[in-house]
Short mmCIF file of C-alpha atoms in Angstrom, two decimals:
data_model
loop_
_atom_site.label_atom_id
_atom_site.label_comp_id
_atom_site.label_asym_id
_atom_site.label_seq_id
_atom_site.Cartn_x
_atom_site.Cartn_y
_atom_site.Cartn_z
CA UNK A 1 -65.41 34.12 3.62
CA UNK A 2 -62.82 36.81 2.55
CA UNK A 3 -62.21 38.07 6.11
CA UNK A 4 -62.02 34.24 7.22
CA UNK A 5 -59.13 33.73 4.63
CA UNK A 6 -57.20 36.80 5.31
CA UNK A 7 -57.64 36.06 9.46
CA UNK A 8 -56.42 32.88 8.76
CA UNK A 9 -53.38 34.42 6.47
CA UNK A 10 -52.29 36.69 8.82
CA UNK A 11 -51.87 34.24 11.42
CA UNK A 12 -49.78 31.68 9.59
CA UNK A 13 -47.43 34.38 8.64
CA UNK A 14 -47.41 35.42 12.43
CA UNK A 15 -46.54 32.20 13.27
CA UNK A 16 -43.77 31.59 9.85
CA UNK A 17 -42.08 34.74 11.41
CA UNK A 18 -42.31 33.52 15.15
CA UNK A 19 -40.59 30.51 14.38
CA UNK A 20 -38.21 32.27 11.45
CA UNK A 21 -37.39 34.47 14.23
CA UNK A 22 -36.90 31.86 16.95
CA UNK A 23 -34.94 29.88 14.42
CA UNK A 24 -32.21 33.32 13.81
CA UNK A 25 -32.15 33.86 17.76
CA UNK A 26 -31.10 30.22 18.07
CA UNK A 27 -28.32 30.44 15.60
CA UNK A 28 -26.93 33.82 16.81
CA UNK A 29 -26.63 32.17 20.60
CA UNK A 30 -25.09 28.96 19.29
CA UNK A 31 -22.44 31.20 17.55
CA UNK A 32 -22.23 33.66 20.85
CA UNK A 33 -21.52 30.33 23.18
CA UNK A 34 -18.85 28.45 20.63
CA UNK A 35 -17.16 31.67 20.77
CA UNK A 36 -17.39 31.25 24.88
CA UNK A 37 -16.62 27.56 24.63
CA UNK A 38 -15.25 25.39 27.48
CA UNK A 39 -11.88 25.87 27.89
CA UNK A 40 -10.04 22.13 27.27
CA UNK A 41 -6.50 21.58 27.23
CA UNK A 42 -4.48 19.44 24.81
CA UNK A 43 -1.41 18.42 22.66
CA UNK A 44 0.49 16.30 20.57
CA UNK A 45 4.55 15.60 20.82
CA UNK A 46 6.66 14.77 18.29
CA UNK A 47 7.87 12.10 20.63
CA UNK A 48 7.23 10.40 23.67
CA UNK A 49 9.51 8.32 24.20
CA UNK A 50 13.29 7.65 22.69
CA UNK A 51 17.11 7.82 24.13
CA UNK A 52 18.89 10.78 25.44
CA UNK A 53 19.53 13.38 24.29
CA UNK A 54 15.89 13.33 22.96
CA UNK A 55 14.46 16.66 20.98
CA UNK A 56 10.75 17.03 21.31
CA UNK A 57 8.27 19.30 19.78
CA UNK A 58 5.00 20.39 21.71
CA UNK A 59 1.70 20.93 19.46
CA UNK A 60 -0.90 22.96 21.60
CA UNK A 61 -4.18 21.35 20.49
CA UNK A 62 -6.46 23.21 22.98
CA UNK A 63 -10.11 24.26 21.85
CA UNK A 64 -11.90 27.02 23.40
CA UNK A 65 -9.88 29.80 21.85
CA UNK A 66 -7.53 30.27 25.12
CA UNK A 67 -6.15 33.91 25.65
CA UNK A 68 -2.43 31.84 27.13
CA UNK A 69 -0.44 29.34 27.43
CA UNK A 70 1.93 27.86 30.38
CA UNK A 71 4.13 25.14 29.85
CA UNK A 72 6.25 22.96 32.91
CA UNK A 73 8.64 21.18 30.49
CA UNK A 74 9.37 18.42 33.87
CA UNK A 75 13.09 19.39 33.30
CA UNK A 76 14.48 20.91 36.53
CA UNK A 77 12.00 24.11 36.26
CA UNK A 78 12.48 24.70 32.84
CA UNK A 79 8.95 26.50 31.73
CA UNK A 80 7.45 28.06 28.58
CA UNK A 81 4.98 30.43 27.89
CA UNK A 82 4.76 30.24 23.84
CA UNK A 83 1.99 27.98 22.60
CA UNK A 84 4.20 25.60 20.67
CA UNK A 85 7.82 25.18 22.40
CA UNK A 86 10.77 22.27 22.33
CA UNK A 87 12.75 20.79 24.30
CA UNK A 88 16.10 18.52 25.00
CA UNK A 89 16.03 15.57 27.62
CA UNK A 90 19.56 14.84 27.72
CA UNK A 91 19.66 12.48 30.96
CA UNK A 92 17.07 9.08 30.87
CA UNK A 93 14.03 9.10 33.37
CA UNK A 94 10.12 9.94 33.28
CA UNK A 95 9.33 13.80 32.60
CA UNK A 96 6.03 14.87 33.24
CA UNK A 97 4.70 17.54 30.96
CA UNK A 98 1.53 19.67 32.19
CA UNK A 99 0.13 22.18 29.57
CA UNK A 100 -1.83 24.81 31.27
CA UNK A 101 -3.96 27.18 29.11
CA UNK A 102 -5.79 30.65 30.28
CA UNK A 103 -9.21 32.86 29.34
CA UNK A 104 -10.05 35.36 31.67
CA UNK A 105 -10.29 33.48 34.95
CA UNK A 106 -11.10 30.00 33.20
CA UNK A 107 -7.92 27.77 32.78
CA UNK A 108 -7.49 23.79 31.81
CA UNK A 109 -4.80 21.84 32.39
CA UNK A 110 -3.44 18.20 30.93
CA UNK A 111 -0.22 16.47 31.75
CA UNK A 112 1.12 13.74 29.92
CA UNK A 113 5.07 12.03 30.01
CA UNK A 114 7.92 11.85 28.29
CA UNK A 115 10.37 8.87 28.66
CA UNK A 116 13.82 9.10 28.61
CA UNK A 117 15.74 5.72 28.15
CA UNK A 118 18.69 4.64 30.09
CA UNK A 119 21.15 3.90 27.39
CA UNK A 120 23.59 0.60 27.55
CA UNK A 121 27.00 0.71 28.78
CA UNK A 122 29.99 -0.83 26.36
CA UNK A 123 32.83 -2.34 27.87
CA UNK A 124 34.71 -5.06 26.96
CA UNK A 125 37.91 -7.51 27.46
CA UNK A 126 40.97 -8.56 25.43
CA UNK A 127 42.92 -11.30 25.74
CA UNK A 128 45.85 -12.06 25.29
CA UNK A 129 47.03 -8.29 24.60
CA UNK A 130 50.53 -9.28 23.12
CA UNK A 131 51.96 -11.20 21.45
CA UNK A 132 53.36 -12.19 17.43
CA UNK A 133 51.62 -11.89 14.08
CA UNK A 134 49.70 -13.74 13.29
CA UNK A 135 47.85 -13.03 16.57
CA UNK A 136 44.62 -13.99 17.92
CA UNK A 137 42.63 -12.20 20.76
CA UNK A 138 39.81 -12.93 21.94
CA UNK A 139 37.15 -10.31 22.77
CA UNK A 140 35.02 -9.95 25.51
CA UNK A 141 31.90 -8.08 25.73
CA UNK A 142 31.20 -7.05 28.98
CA UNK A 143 28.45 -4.69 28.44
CA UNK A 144 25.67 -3.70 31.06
CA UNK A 145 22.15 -3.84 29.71
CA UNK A 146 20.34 0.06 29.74
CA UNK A 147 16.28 -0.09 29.92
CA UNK A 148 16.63 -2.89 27.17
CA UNK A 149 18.32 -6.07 26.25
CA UNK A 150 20.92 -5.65 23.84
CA UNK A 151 20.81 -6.57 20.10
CA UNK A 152 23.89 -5.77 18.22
CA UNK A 153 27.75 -4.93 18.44
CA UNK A 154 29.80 -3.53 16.17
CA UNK A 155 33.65 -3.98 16.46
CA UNK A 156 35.97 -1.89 14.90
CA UNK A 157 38.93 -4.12 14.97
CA UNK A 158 41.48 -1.76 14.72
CA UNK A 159 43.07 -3.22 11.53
CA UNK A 160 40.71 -1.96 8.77
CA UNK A 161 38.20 -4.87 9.57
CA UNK A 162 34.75 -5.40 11.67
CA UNK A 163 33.10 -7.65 14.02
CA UNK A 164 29.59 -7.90 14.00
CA UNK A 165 29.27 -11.05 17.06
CA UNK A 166 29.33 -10.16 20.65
CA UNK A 167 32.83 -12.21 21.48
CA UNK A 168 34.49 -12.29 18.69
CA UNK A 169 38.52 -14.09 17.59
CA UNK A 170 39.84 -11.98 15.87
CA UNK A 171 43.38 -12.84 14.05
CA UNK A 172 45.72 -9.85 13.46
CA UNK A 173 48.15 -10.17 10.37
CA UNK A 174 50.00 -6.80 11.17
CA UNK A 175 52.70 -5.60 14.07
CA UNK A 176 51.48 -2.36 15.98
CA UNK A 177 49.29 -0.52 18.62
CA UNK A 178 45.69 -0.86 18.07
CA UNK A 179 43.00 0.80 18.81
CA UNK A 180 39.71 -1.00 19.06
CA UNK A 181 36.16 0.26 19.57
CA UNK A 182 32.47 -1.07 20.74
CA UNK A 183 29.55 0.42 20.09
CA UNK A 184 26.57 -1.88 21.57
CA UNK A 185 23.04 -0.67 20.06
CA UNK A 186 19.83 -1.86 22.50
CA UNK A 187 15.91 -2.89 21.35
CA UNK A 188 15.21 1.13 22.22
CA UNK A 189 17.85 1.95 19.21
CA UNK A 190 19.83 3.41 22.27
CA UNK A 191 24.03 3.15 22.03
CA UNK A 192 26.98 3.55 23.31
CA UNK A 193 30.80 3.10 22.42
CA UNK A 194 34.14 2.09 23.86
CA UNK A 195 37.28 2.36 22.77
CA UNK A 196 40.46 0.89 24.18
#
């Protein structure tokens, strides 16, 4: 009966150690492959999309500890090889970013796009442009849209006073040469000012 009992003692501890032991091999080749892990390219940007001239930040989000980084910013060749860069957009149009990131020969690239918007044009009309205090002129806008309708104008009349309609009368009380400005503001938050 002794024997029987230590027999049967020794070979659950054979097995407890088999599978203790199978159990620390397991965890020491998880930890050996997530330190080999599959190379996968990301980021963030500060923004992607907005008028010119539009500043954007790039946040390299990548995961499989990458030895690299190459960046094509999608403005006229302009690259990067630092893990987080910036950049300017100054004229409107669709920029196509492409992150590429290295470890030993494995690499993974992403693109995504930035969007520049076309930003309205202000112009406008007077009429008449002479005449004797008081004097009324009426404005014009003549405006051309950019990637959005526009939403607001804001005259400066020249005088000390504002407009805030697009075609406004406006009734000067004072003798002199005036200068008078436009700024038109689209849905995108995009401007742009004349001055005559």
């Amino acid at each position: 009966m002794y024997f029987l009992f230590r027999y049967t003692r020794r070979l659950i501890l054979s097995s407890v150690r088999s599978v203790s032991t199978l159990i620390v091999l397991s965890i020491l080749m998880l930890s050996h492959l997530s330190s080999y892990a599959q190379l996968n390219a990301n980021f963030t940007m500060s923004k992607d999309k907005g008028c010119a001239p539009l500043y954007v930040t790039f946040n390299n989000t990548s995961t499989g500890n990458q030895d690299s980084c190459f960046w094509d910013l999608g403005i006229n060749g302009n690259t990067a090889d630092e893990c987080n860069p910036s950049a300017i957009f100054n004229q409107p149009g669709t920029y196509n970013i492409k992150l590429t990131i290295y470890k030993g020969t494995q690499t993974s690239t992403i693109t995504k796009v930035v969007t520049v918007f076309r930003d309205p044009i202000s112009r406008f009309d007077a009429a008449p442009r002479t005449g004797c205090v008081p004097f009324n002129v009426q404005f014009s806008d003549l405006s051309t849209v950019g990637d959005a309708p526009i939403t607001s104008w804001l005259w400066d009349m020249g005088d000390g006073r504002t407009e805030t309609v697009k075609n406004p009368l406006h009734t000067y009380t004072f003798s002199g040469n005036l200068t008078v400005s436009l700024i038109v503001t689209d849905a995108n938050g995009c401007k742009n000012t004349e001055t005559v």
